[in-house]
Short mmCIF file of N, CA and C in Angstrom, two decimals:
data_model
loop_
_atom_site.label_atom_id
_atom_site.label_comp_id
_atom_site.label_asym_id
_atom_site.label_seq_id
_atom_site.Cartn_x
_atom_site.Cartn_y
_atom_site.Cartn_z
N UNK A 1 144.93 87.65 98.92
CA UNK A 1 143.64 87.93 98.13
C UNK A 1 144.14 88.52 96.98
N UNK A 2 143.81 86.74 95.51
CA UNK A 2 143.68 86.81 94.51
C UNK A 2 143.23 88.49 93.58
N UNK A 3 145.03 89.33 92.71
CA UNK A 3 144.20 90.41 92.46
C UNK A 3 143.11 90.21 91.45
N UNK A 4 143.33 89.13 90.63
CA UNK A 4 142.39 88.55 89.16
C UNK A 4 140.96 88.35 89.73
N UNK A 5 140.37 88.06 91.26
CA UNK A 5 139.41 87.94 91.96
C UNK A 5 138.66 89.27 92.69
N UNK A 6 139.71 90.13 93.74
CA UNK A 6 139.50 91.43 93.73
C UNK A 6 138.59 92.37 92.88
N UNK A 7 139.17 92.59 91.83
CA UNK A 7 138.32 93.15 90.67
C UNK A 7 137.53 93.37 90.72
N UNK A 8 136.60 92.28 90.22
CA UNK A 8 134.87 91.71 90.01
C UNK A 8 134.10 91.63 91.76
N UNK A 9 135.21 91.44 92.78
CA UNK A 9 134.31 91.81 93.17
C UNK A 9 134.74 93.25 94.92
N UNK A 10 134.87 93.80 93.99
CA UNK A 10 134.94 95.23 93.83
C UNK A 10 134.29 95.62 92.75
N UNK A 11 134.09 95.87 91.83
CA UNK A 11 132.93 95.85 91.11
C UNK A 11 131.88 95.43 91.77
N UNK A 12 131.06 94.17 91.69
CA UNK A 12 129.50 93.69 92.58
C UNK A 12 129.52 94.51 93.44
N UNK A 13 130.71 94.67 94.38
CA UNK A 13 130.50 96.00 95.26
C UNK A 13 130.27 97.04 95.29
N UNK A 14 130.88 97.78 94.20
CA UNK A 14 129.84 99.30 94.25
C UNK A 14 128.87 98.79 93.93
N UNK A 15 129.33 98.73 92.97
CA UNK A 15 126.73 98.29 92.17
C UNK A 15 126.41 97.96 93.00
N UNK A 16 126.40 96.92 93.80
CA UNK A 16 125.31 96.98 94.94
C UNK A 16 125.13 98.13 95.83
N UNK A 17 125.92 98.94 96.19
CA UNK A 17 125.63 100.04 96.60
C UNK A 17 125.69 100.71 96.37
N UNK A 18 124.95 100.95 95.11
CA UNK A 18 125.14 102.23 94.52
C UNK A 18 123.10 102.36 93.66
N UNK A 19 122.66 100.57 93.17
CA UNK A 19 121.11 100.23 93.68
C UNK A 19 120.80 100.70 94.94
N UNK A 20 121.91 100.07 96.08
CA UNK A 20 120.71 100.28 97.41
C UNK A 20 120.54 101.75 97.15
N UNK A 21 121.15 102.40 97.80
CA UNK A 21 121.61 104.68 97.68
C UNK A 21 120.15 105.36 97.05
N UNK A 22 120.12 104.45 95.01
CA UNK A 22 119.33 104.91 94.45
C UNK A 22 117.77 104.33 95.03
N UNK A 23 117.78 102.58 95.55
CA UNK A 23 116.10 102.70 96.25
C UNK A 23 116.60 103.39 97.42
N UNK A 24 116.85 103.63 98.45
CA UNK A 24 116.47 104.54 99.34
C UNK A 24 116.30 105.64 99.21
N UNK A 25 116.76 106.12 97.84
CA UNK A 25 116.78 108.03 97.72
C UNK A 25 114.48 107.89 96.52
N UNK A 26 114.47 106.78 96.41
CA UNK A 26 113.53 106.87 94.99
C UNK A 26 111.85 106.54 96.16
N UNK A 27 112.61 105.97 97.35
CA UNK A 27 111.57 105.23 97.80
C UNK A 27 110.46 106.03 98.46
N UNK A 28 111.36 108.02 98.67
CA UNK A 28 109.85 107.95 98.93
C UNK A 28 108.99 108.01 100.07
N UNK A 29 108.52 109.51 100.67
CA UNK A 29 107.63 109.55 101.63
C UNK A 29 106.58 108.01 101.55
N UNK A 30 106.82 107.78 103.07
CA UNK A 30 104.84 106.71 103.34
C UNK A 30 104.72 106.76 104.26
N UNK A 31 103.64 106.64 104.78
CA UNK A 31 103.32 105.38 105.77
C UNK A 31 102.97 104.49 106.51
N UNK A 32 102.49 103.74 106.94
CA UNK A 32 102.11 102.52 107.08
C UNK A 32 101.13 102.40 108.42
N UNK A 33 99.94 101.31 107.97
CA UNK A 33 99.11 101.71 108.77
C UNK A 33 98.89 100.41 108.75
N UNK A 34 98.65 99.36 109.84
CA UNK A 34 98.75 97.93 109.84
C UNK A 34 99.60 97.22 109.65
N UNK A 35 100.85 96.91 109.27
CA UNK A 35 101.99 96.50 108.39
C UNK A 35 101.12 96.95 107.04
N UNK A 36 100.86 98.04 106.70
CA UNK A 36 101.13 98.11 104.74
C UNK A 36 101.55 99.49 105.38
N UNK A 37 102.43 99.55 103.87
CA UNK A 37 102.30 100.39 103.40
C UNK A 37 101.87 100.98 102.36
N UNK A 38 101.70 102.64 102.45
CA UNK A 38 101.80 103.04 101.00
C UNK A 38 102.17 104.33 101.36
N UNK A 39 102.48 104.29 99.49
CA UNK A 39 103.56 105.35 98.75
C UNK A 39 102.47 107.11 98.53
N UNK A 40 103.58 108.06 99.59
CA UNK A 40 101.99 109.85 99.81
C UNK A 40 102.89 110.25 99.35
N UNK A 41 101.80 111.41 98.87
CA UNK A 41 102.17 112.69 98.24
C UNK A 41 101.41 112.27 99.46
N UNK A 42 102.09 114.55 99.81
CA UNK A 42 102.15 115.24 101.54
C UNK A 42 101.52 117.29 100.67
N UNK A 43 100.34 117.12 100.89
CA UNK A 43 99.93 118.81 100.56
C UNK A 43 99.31 118.96 102.19
N UNK A 44 100.98 120.13 102.18
CA UNK A 44 100.41 120.30 103.74
C UNK A 44 100.81 121.82 103.09
N UNK A 45 100.35 122.80 102.08
CA UNK A 45 99.92 124.16 102.78
C UNK A 45 98.84 124.48 101.73
N UNK A 46 98.50 125.69 102.06
CA UNK A 46 96.70 125.83 101.28
C UNK A 46 97.02 125.60 100.27
N UNK A 47 97.81 125.12 99.23
CA UNK A 47 97.80 125.31 97.29
C UNK A 47 97.24 123.61 97.24
N UNK A 48 97.95 122.34 97.98
CA UNK A 48 98.41 121.68 98.01
C UNK A 48 97.37 120.85 98.28
N UNK A 49 96.36 121.61 99.24
CA UNK A 49 95.57 120.31 100.54
C UNK A 49 94.45 121.09 99.97
N UNK A 50 94.41 121.62 99.16
CA UNK A 50 93.21 122.59 98.46
C UNK A 50 92.88 121.74 97.00
N UNK A 51 93.96 121.68 95.75
CA UNK A 51 93.98 120.86 95.60
C UNK A 51 93.94 119.07 94.92
N UNK A 52 94.63 118.85 95.59
CA UNK A 52 94.37 117.42 96.86
C UNK A 52 94.42 115.84 95.17
N UNK A 53 93.51 115.67 95.53
CA UNK A 53 93.21 114.54 94.02
C UNK A 53 93.07 114.64 93.44
N UNK A 54 91.86 116.25 92.94
CA UNK A 54 91.25 116.92 91.36
C UNK A 54 91.71 116.18 90.95
N UNK A 55 90.65 115.42 89.18
CA UNK A 55 91.25 115.45 88.63
C UNK A 55 92.11 114.19 87.83
N UNK A 56 92.68 113.55 88.70
CA UNK A 56 92.85 112.44 88.74
C UNK A 56 92.05 111.02 88.67
N UNK A 57 91.94 110.10 87.75
CA UNK A 57 90.92 108.80 86.97
C UNK A 57 91.42 108.26 87.82
N UNK A 58 92.10 107.74 88.21
CA UNK A 58 93.32 106.56 88.72
C UNK A 58 93.95 106.60 89.81
N UNK A 59 94.57 105.73 90.73
CA UNK A 59 95.34 106.04 91.25
C UNK A 59 95.87 104.00 92.05
N UNK A 60 96.86 104.33 92.38
CA UNK A 60 97.75 102.74 92.20
C UNK A 60 97.64 101.89 93.72
N UNK A 61 97.05 101.58 93.70
CA UNK A 61 96.72 100.26 94.79
C UNK A 61 96.65 100.68 96.30
N UNK A 62 99.09 100.35 96.36
CA UNK A 62 99.45 100.95 97.11
C UNK A 62 100.34 102.50 97.18
N UNK A 63 98.81 103.68 96.72
CA UNK A 63 99.41 105.36 96.44
C UNK A 63 98.40 105.41 97.66
N UNK A 64 98.54 106.81 97.98
CA UNK A 64 97.44 107.61 98.49
C UNK A 64 98.15 109.19 98.81
N UNK A 65 97.32 110.04 99.52
CA UNK A 65 97.69 111.24 99.81
C UNK A 65 97.64 111.73 101.35
N UNK A 66 98.69 112.32 101.71
CA UNK A 66 98.03 112.74 103.52
C UNK A 66 98.50 113.84 103.48
N UNK A 67 97.42 115.13 104.14
CA UNK A 67 97.18 116.31 104.36
C UNK A 67 97.30 116.12 105.59
N UNK A 68 98.23 117.50 105.99
CA UNK A 68 99.08 117.82 106.98
C UNK A 68 98.30 119.14 107.85
N UNK A 69 97.69 118.86 109.23
CA UNK A 69 97.60 120.32 109.00
C UNK A 69 98.74 121.08 110.44
N UNK A 70 98.26 122.58 110.60
CA UNK A 70 99.24 122.36 112.01
C UNK A 70 98.80 122.27 112.68
N UNK A 71 96.84 122.12 113.20
CA UNK A 71 96.00 122.44 114.52
C UNK A 71 95.62 121.16 114.50
N UNK A 72 94.47 120.93 115.43
CA UNK A 72 93.83 119.80 115.63
C UNK A 72 92.48 121.04 115.76
N UNK A 73 91.68 120.35 115.26
CA UNK A 73 89.84 120.90 114.52
C UNK A 73 88.95 119.86 113.82
N UNK A 74 87.98 120.12 113.73
CA UNK A 74 87.65 119.05 113.06
C UNK A 74 87.44 119.63 111.61
N UNK A 75 88.05 118.19 111.06
CA UNK A 75 88.05 118.76 109.71
C UNK A 75 86.33 117.84 108.37
N UNK A 76 86.37 119.28 107.43
CA UNK A 76 85.90 118.61 107.13
C UNK A 76 85.73 118.56 105.44
N UNK A 77 85.29 117.22 104.38
CA UNK A 77 86.63 117.33 103.26
C UNK A 77 85.45 117.53 102.03
N UNK A 78 85.48 117.19 100.79
CA UNK A 78 84.51 117.67 99.58
C UNK A 78 85.24 116.97 98.92
N UNK A 79 84.42 116.10 97.38
CA UNK A 79 84.75 115.12 96.21
C UNK A 79 84.97 116.40 95.10
N UNK A 80 84.81 117.36 95.13
CA UNK A 80 85.26 117.93 94.27
C UNK A 80 85.77 118.12 92.67
N UNK A 81 85.69 117.69 91.66
CA UNK A 81 86.91 117.25 90.35
C UNK A 81 87.04 116.08 90.83
N UNK A 82 86.06 115.44 91.77
CA UNK A 82 87.80 114.29 91.47
C UNK A 82 86.61 113.00 91.53
N UNK A 83 88.09 112.14 90.71
CA UNK A 83 86.89 111.25 90.23
C UNK A 83 87.47 109.77 90.96
N UNK A 84 87.88 110.21 91.31
CA UNK A 84 87.83 108.01 91.89
C UNK A 84 87.29 108.14 92.92
N UNK A 85 86.70 106.82 93.28
CA UNK A 85 86.46 106.60 94.74
C UNK A 85 87.40 106.77 96.29
N UNK A 86 87.21 107.38 97.42
CA UNK A 86 88.41 107.20 98.28
C UNK A 86 87.37 107.38 99.32
N UNK A 87 88.25 106.39 100.06
CA UNK A 87 88.44 106.29 101.69
C UNK A 87 89.18 107.19 102.30
N UNK A 88 89.04 108.71 103.40
CA UNK A 88 88.70 109.39 104.50
C UNK A 88 88.90 109.29 105.54
N UNK A 89 90.54 108.94 105.61
CA UNK A 89 90.24 108.78 107.46
C UNK A 89 91.53 109.86 107.52
N UNK A 90 91.20 110.18 109.41
CA UNK A 90 91.06 111.10 110.21
C UNK A 90 91.93 111.08 110.90
N UNK A 91 92.97 110.89 111.58
CA UNK A 91 94.11 110.95 112.40
C UNK A 91 94.21 112.57 113.04
N UNK A 92 94.68 112.09 114.63
CA UNK A 92 94.52 113.16 115.69
C UNK A 92 96.10 113.37 115.61
N UNK A 93 96.99 114.75 116.12
CA UNK A 93 97.78 114.56 116.33
C UNK A 93 98.55 113.41 116.83
N UNK A 94 98.49 112.44 117.83
CA UNK A 94 99.44 111.98 117.84
C UNK A 94 99.46 110.17 117.43
N UNK A 95 98.51 110.49 115.27
CA UNK A 95 98.32 110.20 114.43
C UNK A 95 97.56 108.97 114.65
N UNK A 96 96.40 108.67 115.93
CA UNK A 96 95.54 107.83 116.52
C UNK A 96 94.58 107.87 115.10
N UNK A 97 93.93 106.95 114.60
CA UNK A 97 92.81 107.37 113.67
C UNK A 97 91.31 108.32 114.59
N UNK A 98 90.82 108.24 114.30
CA UNK A 98 89.77 109.22 114.78
C UNK A 98 88.29 108.72 114.04
N UNK A 99 88.41 107.97 112.97
CA UNK A 99 87.22 108.33 112.33
C UNK A 99 87.42 108.09 110.83
N UNK A 100 86.60 107.46 110.13
CA UNK A 100 87.08 106.55 108.78
C UNK A 100 85.46 107.47 108.15
N UNK A 101 85.79 107.69 106.89
CA UNK A 101 84.33 107.40 106.06
C UNK A 101 84.60 107.09 104.79
N UNK A 102 83.76 106.18 104.55
CA UNK A 102 84.45 104.77 104.05
C UNK A 102 83.47 105.24 102.81
N UNK A 103 84.35 104.83 101.37
CA UNK A 103 84.41 104.40 100.08
C UNK A 103 83.48 105.98 99.30
N UNK A 104 83.96 107.15 99.93
CA UNK A 104 82.81 107.97 99.60
C UNK A 104 83.48 108.42 97.29
N UNK A 105 82.42 108.49 97.35
CA UNK A 105 81.96 108.51 96.12
C UNK A 105 82.23 109.84 94.64
N UNK A 106 83.31 109.93 94.34
CA UNK A 106 82.86 111.18 92.74
C UNK A 106 81.73 111.66 93.19
N UNK A 107 81.88 113.00 93.31
CA UNK A 107 81.14 114.45 93.11
C UNK A 107 80.04 113.94 91.69
N UNK A 108 79.07 114.49 91.97
CA UNK A 108 79.03 114.40 90.56
C UNK A 108 77.55 115.56 90.96
N UNK A 109 76.83 116.27 91.77
CA UNK A 109 76.43 117.36 92.13
C UNK A 109 76.73 118.09 92.61
N UNK A 110 76.01 119.41 92.87
CA UNK A 110 76.66 120.51 92.84
C UNK A 110 75.93 121.48 93.84
N UNK A 111 76.20 122.00 95.21
CA UNK A 111 77.14 122.32 95.45
C UNK A 111 77.93 120.65 96.05
N UNK A 112 78.90 119.87 96.93
CA UNK A 112 79.40 118.57 96.47
C UNK A 112 78.94 118.68 98.57
N UNK A 113 78.73 117.57 98.49
CA UNK A 113 78.65 117.06 99.82
C UNK A 113 79.98 117.04 100.69
N UNK A 114 80.03 118.02 102.53
CA UNK A 114 81.56 118.16 102.91
C UNK A 114 81.16 116.45 103.72
N UNK A 115 82.28 115.64 103.80
CA UNK A 115 82.27 114.65 104.67
C UNK A 115 82.95 114.81 106.14
N UNK A 116 83.10 114.83 107.08
CA UNK A 116 83.40 115.08 107.61
C UNK A 116 83.81 113.90 109.03
N UNK A 117 85.01 115.03 110.09
CA UNK A 117 85.46 114.24 110.86
C UNK A 117 85.28 113.61 112.58
N UNK A 118 84.23 113.99 112.20
CA UNK A 118 83.36 114.54 113.78
C UNK A 118 83.89 114.60 115.14
N UNK A 119 85.87 114.87 115.01
CA UNK A 119 86.08 115.32 115.97
C UNK A 119 87.81 115.40 115.68
N UNK A 120 88.29 116.58 116.43
CA UNK A 120 89.51 116.97 115.85
C UNK A 120 90.56 116.42 115.26
N UNK A 121 91.20 116.54 113.84
CA UNK A 121 91.32 116.10 113.70
C UNK A 121 93.29 116.78 113.04
N UNK A 122 94.49 115.86 113.05
CA UNK A 122 95.45 116.85 111.94
C UNK A 122 95.79 116.83 110.68
N UNK A 123 95.64 115.23 111.61
CA UNK A 123 95.91 113.90 109.57
C UNK A 123 94.49 113.69 108.66
N UNK A 124 94.67 113.44 107.60
CA UNK A 124 93.65 113.00 106.88
C UNK A 124 94.47 112.80 105.77
N UNK A 125 93.99 111.31 104.98
CA UNK A 125 94.95 110.41 104.35
C UNK A 125 94.13 109.77 103.01
N UNK A 126 94.47 110.09 102.22
CA UNK A 126 92.94 109.74 101.54
C UNK A 126 93.58 108.31 100.78
N UNK A 127 92.89 107.67 100.82
CA UNK A 127 92.88 106.24 99.97
C UNK A 127 92.70 105.74 99.08
N UNK A 128 92.36 104.95 98.23
CA UNK A 128 91.53 104.97 97.06
C UNK A 128 90.12 104.20 98.46
N UNK A 129 88.63 104.25 97.85
CA UNK A 129 87.94 103.53 98.43
C UNK A 129 87.64 101.84 98.64
N UNK A 130 87.88 100.75 99.79
CA UNK A 130 87.93 100.24 100.26
C UNK A 130 88.95 99.23 100.96
N UNK A 131 90.21 100.47 100.91
CA UNK A 131 91.35 100.14 102.16
C UNK A 131 91.18 100.03 103.41
N UNK A 132 89.89 100.73 103.84
CA UNK A 132 90.67 100.91 105.24
C UNK A 132 89.46 100.36 105.74
N UNK A 133 88.52 99.69 104.72
CA UNK A 133 87.29 97.74 105.40
C UNK A 133 88.30 96.80 104.69
N UNK A 134 89.40 96.67 104.37
CA UNK A 134 90.33 95.25 103.37
C UNK A 134 91.44 95.66 104.96
N UNK A 135 91.52 96.75 105.15
CA UNK A 135 92.16 96.43 106.10
C UNK A 135 92.39 96.12 107.99
N UNK A 136 90.49 96.97 107.64
CA UNK A 136 90.58 96.28 109.69
C UNK A 136 90.79 97.27 110.33
N UNK A 137 91.02 98.86 109.79
CA UNK A 137 91.21 99.98 110.66
C UNK A 137 89.98 100.09 111.69
N UNK A 138 89.96 101.04 112.70
CA UNK A 138 89.21 101.25 114.53
C UNK A 138 89.83 102.06 114.31
N UNK A 139 89.53 103.20 114.65
CA UNK A 139 88.76 104.05 115.92
C UNK A 139 90.01 103.24 116.98
N UNK A 140 91.50 104.37 117.75
CA UNK A 140 92.91 104.67 117.86
C UNK A 140 93.92 103.96 117.09
N UNK A 141 93.74 102.97 115.93
CA UNK A 141 94.67 102.30 115.36
C UNK A 141 95.92 103.62 114.60
N UNK A 142 96.87 102.80 114.88
CA UNK A 142 97.99 104.08 114.87
C UNK A 142 98.14 103.48 113.22
N UNK A 143 98.55 105.66 112.75
CA UNK A 143 99.85 105.41 110.93
C UNK A 143 101.07 106.02 112.51
N UNK A 144 102.04 105.18 111.33
CA UNK A 144 103.28 105.78 111.15
C UNK A 144 103.52 106.68 109.90
N UNK A 145 104.32 108.07 109.99
CA UNK A 145 105.03 108.64 109.14
C UNK A 145 106.32 108.31 108.27
N UNK A 146 106.85 107.72 107.80
CA UNK A 146 107.51 108.02 106.69
C UNK A 146 108.64 108.48 105.99
N UNK A 147 109.41 109.52 106.14
CA UNK A 147 109.83 110.77 105.24
C UNK A 147 111.06 110.27 104.65
#
């Protein structure tokens, strides 16, 4: 191979590898539902679960928050200090959809109403209101988690 040709090729290869590594590192955790991928924040301890999406005035359409628990039990969530409508998707330990609370409005009363899973759940995924209907989600649909 000609030396004058090899040097630009090596530089290009190094650049492609660097960009690929950065893209993988920046990707972060996500979930997949019916072929649609959502970047997520993970709430897996008491403090992060308690704060959730409070005080957010907007959230990107391809973003959400995944609440992770250590056990399966009926869950109830509320919208205190949450300023955007959300879909609450409740999943069991096998990541199968148990139930959905659709387009839950921000809380304007005190106390705020609670929205229940109606069955044991280990994961709760909050997405922008309307996403569950847009995807046509139904009980039994599987969520894939990518960390």
